[in-house]
Short mmCIF file of C-alpha atoms and ligand atoms in Angstrom, two decimals:
data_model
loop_
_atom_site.label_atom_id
_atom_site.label_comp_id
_atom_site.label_asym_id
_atom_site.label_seq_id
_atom_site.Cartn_x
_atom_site.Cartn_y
_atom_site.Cartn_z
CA UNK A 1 0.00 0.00 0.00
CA UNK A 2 0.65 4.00 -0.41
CA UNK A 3 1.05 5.16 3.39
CA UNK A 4 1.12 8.79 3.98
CA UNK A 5 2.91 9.40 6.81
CA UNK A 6 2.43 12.78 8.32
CA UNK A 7 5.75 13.55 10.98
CA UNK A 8 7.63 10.98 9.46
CA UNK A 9 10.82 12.38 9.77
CA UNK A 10 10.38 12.76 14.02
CA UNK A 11 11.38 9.64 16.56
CA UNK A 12 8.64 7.12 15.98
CA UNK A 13 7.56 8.22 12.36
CA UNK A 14 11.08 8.08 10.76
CA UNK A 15 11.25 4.29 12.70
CA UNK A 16 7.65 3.63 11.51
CA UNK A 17 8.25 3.95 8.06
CA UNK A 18 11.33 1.40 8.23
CA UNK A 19 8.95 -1.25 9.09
CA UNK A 20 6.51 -0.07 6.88
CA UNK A 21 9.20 -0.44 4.05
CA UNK A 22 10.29 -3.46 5.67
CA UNK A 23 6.61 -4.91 5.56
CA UNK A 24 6.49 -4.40 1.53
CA UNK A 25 4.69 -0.68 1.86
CA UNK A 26 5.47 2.33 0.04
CA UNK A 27 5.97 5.56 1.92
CA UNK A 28 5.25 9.43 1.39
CA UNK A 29 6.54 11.57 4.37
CA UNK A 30 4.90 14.77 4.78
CA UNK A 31 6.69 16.77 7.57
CA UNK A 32 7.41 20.50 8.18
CA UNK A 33 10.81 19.33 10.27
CA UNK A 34 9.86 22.08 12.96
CA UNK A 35 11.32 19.00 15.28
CA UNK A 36 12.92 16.85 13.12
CA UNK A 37 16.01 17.47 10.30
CA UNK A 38 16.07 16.32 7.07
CA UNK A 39 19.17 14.10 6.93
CA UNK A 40 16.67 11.63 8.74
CA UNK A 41 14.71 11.22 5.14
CA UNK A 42 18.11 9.97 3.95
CA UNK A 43 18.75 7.50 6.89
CA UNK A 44 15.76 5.85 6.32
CA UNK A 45 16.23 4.94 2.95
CA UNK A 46 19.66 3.75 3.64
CA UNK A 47 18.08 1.43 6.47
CA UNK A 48 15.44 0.04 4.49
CA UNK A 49 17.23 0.35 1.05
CA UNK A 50 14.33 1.65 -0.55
CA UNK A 51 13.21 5.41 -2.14
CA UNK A 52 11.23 7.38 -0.01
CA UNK A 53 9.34 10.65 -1.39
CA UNK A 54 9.09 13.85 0.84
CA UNK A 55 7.18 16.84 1.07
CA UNK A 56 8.73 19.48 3.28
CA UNK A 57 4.61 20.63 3.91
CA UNK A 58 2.91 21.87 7.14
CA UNK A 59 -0.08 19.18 7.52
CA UNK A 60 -2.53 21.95 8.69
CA UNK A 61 -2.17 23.77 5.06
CA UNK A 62 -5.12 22.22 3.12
CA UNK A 63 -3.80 22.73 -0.28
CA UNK A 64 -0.48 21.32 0.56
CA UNK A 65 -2.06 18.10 2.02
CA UNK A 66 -4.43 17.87 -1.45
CA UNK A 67 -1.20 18.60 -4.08
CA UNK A 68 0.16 14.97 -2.20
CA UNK A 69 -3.39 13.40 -2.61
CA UNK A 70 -3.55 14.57 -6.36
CA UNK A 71 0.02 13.40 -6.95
CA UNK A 72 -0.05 9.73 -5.25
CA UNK A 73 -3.20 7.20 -4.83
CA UNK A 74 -2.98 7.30 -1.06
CA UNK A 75 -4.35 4.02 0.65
CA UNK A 76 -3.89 4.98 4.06
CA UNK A 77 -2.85 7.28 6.61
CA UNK A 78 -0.76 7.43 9.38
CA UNK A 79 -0.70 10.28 11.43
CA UNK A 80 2.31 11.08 13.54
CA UNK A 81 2.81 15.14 12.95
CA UNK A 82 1.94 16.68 16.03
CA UNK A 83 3.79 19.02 18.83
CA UNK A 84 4.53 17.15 22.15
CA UNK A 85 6.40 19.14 24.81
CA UNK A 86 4.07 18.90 27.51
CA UNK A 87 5.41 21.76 29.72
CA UNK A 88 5.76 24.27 26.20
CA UNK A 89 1.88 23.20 25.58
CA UNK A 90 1.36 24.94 29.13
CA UNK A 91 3.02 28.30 28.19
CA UNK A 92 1.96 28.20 23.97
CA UNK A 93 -1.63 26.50 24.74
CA UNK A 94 -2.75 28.02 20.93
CA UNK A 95 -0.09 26.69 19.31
CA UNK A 96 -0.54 23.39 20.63
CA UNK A 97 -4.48 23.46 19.81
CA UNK A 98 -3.97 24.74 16.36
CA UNK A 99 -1.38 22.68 15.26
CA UNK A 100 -2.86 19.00 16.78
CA UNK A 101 -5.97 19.57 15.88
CA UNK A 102 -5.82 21.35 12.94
CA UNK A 103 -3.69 18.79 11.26
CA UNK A 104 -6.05 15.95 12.14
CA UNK A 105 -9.02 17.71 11.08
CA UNK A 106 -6.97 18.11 7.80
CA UNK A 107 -6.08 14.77 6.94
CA UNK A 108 -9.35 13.78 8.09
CA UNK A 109 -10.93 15.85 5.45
CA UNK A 110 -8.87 14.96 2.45
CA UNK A 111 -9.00 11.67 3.07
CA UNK A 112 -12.98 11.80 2.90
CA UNK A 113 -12.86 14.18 -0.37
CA UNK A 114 -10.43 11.10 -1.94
CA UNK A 115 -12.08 8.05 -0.48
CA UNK A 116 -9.32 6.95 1.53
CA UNK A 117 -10.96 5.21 4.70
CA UNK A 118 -7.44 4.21 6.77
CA UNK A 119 -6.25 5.97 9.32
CA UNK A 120 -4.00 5.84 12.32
CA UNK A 121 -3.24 8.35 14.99
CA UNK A 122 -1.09 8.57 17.37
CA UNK A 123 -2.63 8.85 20.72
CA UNK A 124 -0.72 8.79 24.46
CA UNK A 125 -1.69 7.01 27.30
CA UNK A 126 -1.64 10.33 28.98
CA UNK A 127 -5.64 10.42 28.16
CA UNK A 128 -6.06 8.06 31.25
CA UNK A 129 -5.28 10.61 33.48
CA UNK A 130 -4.62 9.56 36.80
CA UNK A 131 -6.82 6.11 36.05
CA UNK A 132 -6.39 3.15 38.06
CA UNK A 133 -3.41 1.19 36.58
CA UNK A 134 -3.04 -1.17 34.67
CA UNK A 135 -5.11 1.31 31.92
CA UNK A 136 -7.24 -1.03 29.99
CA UNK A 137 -8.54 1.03 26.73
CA UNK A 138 -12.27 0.70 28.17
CA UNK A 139 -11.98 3.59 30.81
CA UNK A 140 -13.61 6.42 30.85
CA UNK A 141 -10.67 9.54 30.07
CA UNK A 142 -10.12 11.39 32.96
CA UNK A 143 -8.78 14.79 32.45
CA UNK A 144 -5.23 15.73 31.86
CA UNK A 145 -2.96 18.00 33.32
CA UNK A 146 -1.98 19.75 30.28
CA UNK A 147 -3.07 21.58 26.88
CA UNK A 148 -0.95 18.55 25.08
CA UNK A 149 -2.80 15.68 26.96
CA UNK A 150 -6.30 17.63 25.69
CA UNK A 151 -4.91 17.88 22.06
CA UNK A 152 -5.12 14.28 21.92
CA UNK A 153 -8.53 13.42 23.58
CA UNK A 154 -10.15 15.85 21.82
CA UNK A 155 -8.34 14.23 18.16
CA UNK A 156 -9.67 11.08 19.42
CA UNK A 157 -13.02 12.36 19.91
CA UNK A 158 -13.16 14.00 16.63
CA UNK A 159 -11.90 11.05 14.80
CA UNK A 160 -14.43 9.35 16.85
CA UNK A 161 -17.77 11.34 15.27
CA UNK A 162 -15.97 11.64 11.70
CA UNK A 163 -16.17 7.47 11.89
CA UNK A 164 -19.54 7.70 13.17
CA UNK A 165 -20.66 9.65 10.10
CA UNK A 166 -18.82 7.79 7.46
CA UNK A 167 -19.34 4.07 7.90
CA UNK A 168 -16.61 3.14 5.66
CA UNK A 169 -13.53 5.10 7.66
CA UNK A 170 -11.08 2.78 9.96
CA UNK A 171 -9.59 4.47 12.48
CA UNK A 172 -6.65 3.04 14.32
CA UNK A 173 -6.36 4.79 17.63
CA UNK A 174 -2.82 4.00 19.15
CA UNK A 175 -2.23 5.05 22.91
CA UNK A 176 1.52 4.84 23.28
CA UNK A 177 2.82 4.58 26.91
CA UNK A 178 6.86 5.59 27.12
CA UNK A 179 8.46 5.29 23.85
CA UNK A 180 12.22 4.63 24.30
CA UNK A 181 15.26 3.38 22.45
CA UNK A 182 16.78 4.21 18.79
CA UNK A 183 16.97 1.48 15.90
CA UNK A 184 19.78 -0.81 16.25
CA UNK A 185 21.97 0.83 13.44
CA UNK A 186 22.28 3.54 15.73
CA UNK A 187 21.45 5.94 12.39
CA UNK A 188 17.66 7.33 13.99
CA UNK A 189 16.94 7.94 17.22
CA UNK A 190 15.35 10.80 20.01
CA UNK A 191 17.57 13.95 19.59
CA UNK A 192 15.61 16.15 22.06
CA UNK A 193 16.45 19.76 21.49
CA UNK A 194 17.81 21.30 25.18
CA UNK A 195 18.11 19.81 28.12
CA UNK A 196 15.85 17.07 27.99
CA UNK A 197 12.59 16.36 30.04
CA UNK A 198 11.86 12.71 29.12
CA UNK A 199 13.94 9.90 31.63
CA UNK A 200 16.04 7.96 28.79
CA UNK A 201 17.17 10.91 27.06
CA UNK A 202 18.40 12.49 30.08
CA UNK A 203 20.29 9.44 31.61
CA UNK A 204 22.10 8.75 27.93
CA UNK A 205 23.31 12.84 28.37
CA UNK A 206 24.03 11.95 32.16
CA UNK A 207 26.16 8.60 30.59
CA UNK A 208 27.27 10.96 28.21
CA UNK A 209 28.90 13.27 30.06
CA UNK A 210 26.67 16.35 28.51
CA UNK A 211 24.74 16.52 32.11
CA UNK A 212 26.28 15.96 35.56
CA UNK A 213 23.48 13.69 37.14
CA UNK A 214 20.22 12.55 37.01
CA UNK A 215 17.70 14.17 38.91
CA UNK A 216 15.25 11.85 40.44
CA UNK A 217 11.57 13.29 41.25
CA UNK A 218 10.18 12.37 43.83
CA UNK A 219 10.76 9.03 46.20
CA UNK A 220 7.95 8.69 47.86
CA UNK A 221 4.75 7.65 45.70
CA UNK A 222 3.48 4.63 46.42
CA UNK A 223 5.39 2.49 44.22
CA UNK A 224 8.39 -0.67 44.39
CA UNK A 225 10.77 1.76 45.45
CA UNK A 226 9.45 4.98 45.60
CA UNK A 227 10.27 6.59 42.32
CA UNK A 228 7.63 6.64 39.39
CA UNK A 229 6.96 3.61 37.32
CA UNK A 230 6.01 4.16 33.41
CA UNK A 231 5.67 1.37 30.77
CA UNK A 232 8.61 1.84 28.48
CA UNK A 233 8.40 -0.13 25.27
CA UNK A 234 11.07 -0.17 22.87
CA UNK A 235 10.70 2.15 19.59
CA UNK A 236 11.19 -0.19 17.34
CA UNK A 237 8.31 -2.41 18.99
CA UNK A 238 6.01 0.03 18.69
CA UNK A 239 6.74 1.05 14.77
CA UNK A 240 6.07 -2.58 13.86
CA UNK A 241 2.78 -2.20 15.87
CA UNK A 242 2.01 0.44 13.49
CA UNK A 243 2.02 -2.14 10.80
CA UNK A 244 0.09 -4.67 12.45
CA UNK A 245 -2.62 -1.70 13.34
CA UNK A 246 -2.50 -1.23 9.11
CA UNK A 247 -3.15 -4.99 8.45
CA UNK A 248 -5.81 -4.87 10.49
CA UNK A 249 -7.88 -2.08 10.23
CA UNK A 250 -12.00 -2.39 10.08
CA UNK A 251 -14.74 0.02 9.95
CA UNK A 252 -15.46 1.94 12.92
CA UNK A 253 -12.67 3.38 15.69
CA UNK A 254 -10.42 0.76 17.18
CA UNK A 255 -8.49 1.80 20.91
CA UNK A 256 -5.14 0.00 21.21
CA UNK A 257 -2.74 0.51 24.48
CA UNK A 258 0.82 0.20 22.82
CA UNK A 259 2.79 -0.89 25.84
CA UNK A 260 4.60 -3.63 27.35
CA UNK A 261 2.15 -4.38 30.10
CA UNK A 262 5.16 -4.20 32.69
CA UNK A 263 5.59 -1.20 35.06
CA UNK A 264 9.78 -0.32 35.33
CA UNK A 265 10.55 1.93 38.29
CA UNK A 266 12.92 5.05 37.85
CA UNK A 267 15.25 3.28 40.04
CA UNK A 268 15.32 0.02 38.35
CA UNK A 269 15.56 2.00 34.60
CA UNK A 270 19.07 3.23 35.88
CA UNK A 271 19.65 0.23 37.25
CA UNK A 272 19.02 -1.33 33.71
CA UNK A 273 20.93 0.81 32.12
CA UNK A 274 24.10 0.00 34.31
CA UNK A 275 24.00 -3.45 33.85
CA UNK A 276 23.56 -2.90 30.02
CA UNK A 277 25.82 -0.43 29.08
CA UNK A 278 28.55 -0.81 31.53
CA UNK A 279 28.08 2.74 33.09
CA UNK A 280 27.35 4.40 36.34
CA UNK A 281 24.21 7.22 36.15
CA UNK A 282 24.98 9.24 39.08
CA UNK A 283 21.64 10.62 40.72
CA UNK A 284 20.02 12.38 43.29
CA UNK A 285 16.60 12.77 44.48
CA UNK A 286 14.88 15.66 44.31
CA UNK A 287 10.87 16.73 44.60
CA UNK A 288 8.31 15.38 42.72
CA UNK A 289 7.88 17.35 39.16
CA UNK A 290 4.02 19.17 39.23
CA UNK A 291 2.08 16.73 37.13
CA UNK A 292 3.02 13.90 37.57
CA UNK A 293 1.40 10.30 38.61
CA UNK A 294 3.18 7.77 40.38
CA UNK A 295 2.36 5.04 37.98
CA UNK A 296 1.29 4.48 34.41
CA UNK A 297 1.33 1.14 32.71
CA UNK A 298 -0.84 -0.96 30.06
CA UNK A 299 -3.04 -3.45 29.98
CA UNK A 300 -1.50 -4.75 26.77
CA UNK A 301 -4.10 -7.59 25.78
CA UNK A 302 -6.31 -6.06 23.48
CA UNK A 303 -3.51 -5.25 20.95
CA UNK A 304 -2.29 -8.97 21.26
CA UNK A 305 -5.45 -10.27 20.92
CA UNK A 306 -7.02 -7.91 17.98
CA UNK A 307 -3.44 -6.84 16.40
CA UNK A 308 -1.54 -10.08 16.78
CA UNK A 309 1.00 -8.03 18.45
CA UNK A 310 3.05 -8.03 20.62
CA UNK A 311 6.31 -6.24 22.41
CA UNK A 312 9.73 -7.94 21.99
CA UNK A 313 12.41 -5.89 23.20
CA UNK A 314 13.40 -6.10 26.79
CA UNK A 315 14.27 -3.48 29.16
CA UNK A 316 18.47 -3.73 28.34
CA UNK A 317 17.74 -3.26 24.57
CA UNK A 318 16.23 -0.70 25.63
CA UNK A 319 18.83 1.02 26.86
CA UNK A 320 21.33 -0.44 25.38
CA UNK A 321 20.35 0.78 21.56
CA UNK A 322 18.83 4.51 23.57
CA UNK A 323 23.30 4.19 24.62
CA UNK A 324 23.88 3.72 21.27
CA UNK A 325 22.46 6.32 19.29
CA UNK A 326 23.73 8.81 21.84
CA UNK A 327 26.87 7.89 21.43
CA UNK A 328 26.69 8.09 17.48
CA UNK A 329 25.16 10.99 17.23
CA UNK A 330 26.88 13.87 15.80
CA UNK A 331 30.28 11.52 14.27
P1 NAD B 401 8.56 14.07 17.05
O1 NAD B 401 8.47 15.50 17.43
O2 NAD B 401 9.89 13.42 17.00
O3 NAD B 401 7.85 13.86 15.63
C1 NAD B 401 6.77 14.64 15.18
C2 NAD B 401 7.09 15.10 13.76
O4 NAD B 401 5.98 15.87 13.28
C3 NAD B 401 8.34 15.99 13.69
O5 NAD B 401 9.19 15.50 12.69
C4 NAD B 401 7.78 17.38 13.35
O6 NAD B 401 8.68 18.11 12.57
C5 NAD B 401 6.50 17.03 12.62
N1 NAD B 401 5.42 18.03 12.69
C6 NAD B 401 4.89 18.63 13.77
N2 NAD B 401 3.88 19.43 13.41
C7 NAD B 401 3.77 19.33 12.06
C8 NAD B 401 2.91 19.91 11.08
N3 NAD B 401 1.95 20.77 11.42
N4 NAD B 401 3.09 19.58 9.78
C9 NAD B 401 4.05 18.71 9.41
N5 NAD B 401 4.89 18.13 10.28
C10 NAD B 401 4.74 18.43 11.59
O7 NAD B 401 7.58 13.27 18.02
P2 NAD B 401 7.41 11.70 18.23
O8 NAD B 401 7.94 11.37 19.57
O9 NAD B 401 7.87 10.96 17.05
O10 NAD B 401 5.83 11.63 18.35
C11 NAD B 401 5.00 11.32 17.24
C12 NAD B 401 3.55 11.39 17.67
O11 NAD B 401 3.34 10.48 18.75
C13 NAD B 401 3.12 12.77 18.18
O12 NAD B 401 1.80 13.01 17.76
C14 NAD B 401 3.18 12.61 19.69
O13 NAD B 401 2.30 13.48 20.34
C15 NAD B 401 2.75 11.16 19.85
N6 NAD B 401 3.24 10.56 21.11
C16 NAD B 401 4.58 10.58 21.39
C17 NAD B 401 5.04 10.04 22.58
C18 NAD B 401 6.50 10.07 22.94
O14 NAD B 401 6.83 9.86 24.10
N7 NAD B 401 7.40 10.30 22.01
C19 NAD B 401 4.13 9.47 23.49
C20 NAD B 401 2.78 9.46 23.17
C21 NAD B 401 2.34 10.00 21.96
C1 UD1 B 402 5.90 12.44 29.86
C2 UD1 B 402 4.79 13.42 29.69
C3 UD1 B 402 3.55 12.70 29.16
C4 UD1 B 402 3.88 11.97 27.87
C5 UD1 B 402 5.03 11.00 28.16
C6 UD1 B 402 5.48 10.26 26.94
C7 UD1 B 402 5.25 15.12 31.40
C8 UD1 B 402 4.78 15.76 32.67
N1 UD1 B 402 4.51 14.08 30.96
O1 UD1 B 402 5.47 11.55 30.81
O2 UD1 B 402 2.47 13.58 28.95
O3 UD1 B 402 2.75 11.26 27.41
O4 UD1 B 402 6.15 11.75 28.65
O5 UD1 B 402 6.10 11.14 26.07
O6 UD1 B 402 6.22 15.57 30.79
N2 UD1 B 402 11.90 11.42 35.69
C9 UD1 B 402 12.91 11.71 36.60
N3 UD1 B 402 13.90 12.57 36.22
C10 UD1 B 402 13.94 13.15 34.98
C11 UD1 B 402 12.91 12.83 34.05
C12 UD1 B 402 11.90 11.98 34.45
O7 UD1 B 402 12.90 11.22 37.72
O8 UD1 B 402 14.85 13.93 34.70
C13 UD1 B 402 10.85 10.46 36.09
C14 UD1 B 402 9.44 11.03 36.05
O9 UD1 B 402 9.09 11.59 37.28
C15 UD1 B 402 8.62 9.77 35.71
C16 UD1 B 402 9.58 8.93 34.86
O10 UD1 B 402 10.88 9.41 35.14
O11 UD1 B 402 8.33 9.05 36.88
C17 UD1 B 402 9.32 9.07 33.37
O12 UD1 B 402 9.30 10.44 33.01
P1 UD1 B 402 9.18 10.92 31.49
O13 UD1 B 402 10.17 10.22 30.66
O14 UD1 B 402 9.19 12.42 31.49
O15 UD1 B 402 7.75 10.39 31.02
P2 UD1 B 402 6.30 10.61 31.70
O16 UD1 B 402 6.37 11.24 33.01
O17 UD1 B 402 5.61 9.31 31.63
#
């Protein structure tokens, strides 16, 4: 198939479309690069030895979006391209409104005004809110703490009535839980710009060198060991999900957690990433950070059981390729 893949140049589009390529697809990459660089659209090609074509577009300029549906028969969508700094959506709460929900609404539309009825969108498991864990896709959304968490309940729900008026559009709705990792060639991978906020990135720059030590937030939730637990699933796990979501796509709006099912503490991530890599993460704790819960992890059975998938990748190739790409990046 045709995908269109809108962000495909960021961390989990530019890994998608290897295993889209990988899978037999054909890929168009629509991205404006405002947090990705262009040298990626020539990495992934060299991965998966195949062309790719690229549109340097925004996705929330209509007639952009409808010169790529004129040019290519599209046969689905996947929609990555989205803004996803949580504490920036606090302080640019427009931007973050206009951008993620523009786009969708976008895509959305030319896809009806072609006839192309697959789509996937990238939700987070942030939608659960403080939920009860483990989040099974069945709960009710409890309000986030953030303009970025709404961005992507709202897309759902839109996506949502667009499917209930068109009887013929498939919507893949993919709640990822911690993304984390790089693809084993070391060649794509997270480059957060600044100092960053996400837990990998930060103890590869701590491993690094680039930062002094980790700061731990907050010791005292009621966890294993004190120190938030997320469900971290490999990258590259999670772009082959994508392809398993495209195989099996029917009519109506489809909720799949895209986790590992298993909660890893903050403690026991360093720990991991010790043992794998052969370096110590200095740290220290410090308060909790505003927003945040002390655990988050998936009920993981629906995807199995719907998507035939599955996560792989354990918690030291995890790190262990996350060690990698840092360490490649910039030679
Ligand atoms: P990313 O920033 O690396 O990739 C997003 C890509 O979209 C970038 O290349 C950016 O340049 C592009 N983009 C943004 N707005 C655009 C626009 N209007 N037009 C064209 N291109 C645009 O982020 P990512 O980590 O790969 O995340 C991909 C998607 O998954 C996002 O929607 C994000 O919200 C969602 N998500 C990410 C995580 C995570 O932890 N990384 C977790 C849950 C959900
Ligand atoms: C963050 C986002 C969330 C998003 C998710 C996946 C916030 C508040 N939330 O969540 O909306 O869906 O990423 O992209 O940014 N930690 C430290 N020290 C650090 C960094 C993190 O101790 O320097 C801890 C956190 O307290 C947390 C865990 O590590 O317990 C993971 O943090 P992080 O990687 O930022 O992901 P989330 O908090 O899950």
């Amino acid at each position: 198939m045709n995908i269109l893949v809108s962000g495909g140049a960021g961390y989990i589009g530019s890994h998608t479309c290897v295993a889209l390529m990988g899978a037999g697809h054909s890929v168009i990459i629509a991205d404006n690069l405002s947090n990705s660089k262009a040298d990626t659209i020539g990495k992934i090609m060299g991965i998966a030895d195949k062309e790719v074509t690229f549109y340097e577009i925004d996705v929330t300029d209509t007639e952009a979006v409808d010169i790529i549906f004129k040019n290519h028969k599209i046969d689905g969508v996947i929609h990555f391209a989205g803004l996803k700094a949580v504490g920036e959506s606090v302080e640019k709460p427009q931007d973050y409104y206009y951008n993620n929900l523009v786009s969708t609404l976008v895509l959305a539309k030319a896809c009806q005004k072609y006839g192309v009825n697959r789509f996937v969108f990238s939700s987070s498991a942030t939608v659960y809110g403080d939920n009860k864990v483990p989040f099974v896709e069945s709960m009710d959304l409890l309000p986030t703490t953030n303009p970025y968490g709404e961005t992507k309940a709202m897309s759902e729900r839109i996506l949502t009535d667009i499917a209930k008026a068109n009887p013929y559009f498939s919507v893949s709705i993919l709640r990822y839980f911690n993304p984390v990792g790089a693809h084993e060639s070391g060649l794509i991978g997270e480059s957060p710009n600044g100092i960053p906020n996400n837990l990998m990135p930060y103890v590869t720059q701590v491993a690094k060198g680039k930062l002094e030590k980790l700061k731990v937030f907050g010791n005292d939730y009621p966890t294993v060991d004190g120190t938030g637990v997320r469900d971290y699933i490999h990258v590259v796990d999670l772009a082959e999900s994508h392809v398993a979501a495209l195989d099996n796509l029917k009519a109506g709006v489809h909720i799949y957690n895209l986790g590992t099912g298993k909660g890893t503490s903050v403690l026991e991530l360093v720990k991991a990433f010790e043992e794998a890599n052969d370096i110590e993460i200095p740290y220290e704790i410090v308060e909790r950070r505003p927003g945040d819960i002390a655990s988050c992890y998936a009920d993981a059975s629906k995807a199995k059981r719907e998507l035939g998938w599955t996560a792989k990748r354990d918690m030291i190739a995890m790190c262990r390729d996350a060690w990698r790409f840092e360490n490649g990046q910039g030679e």
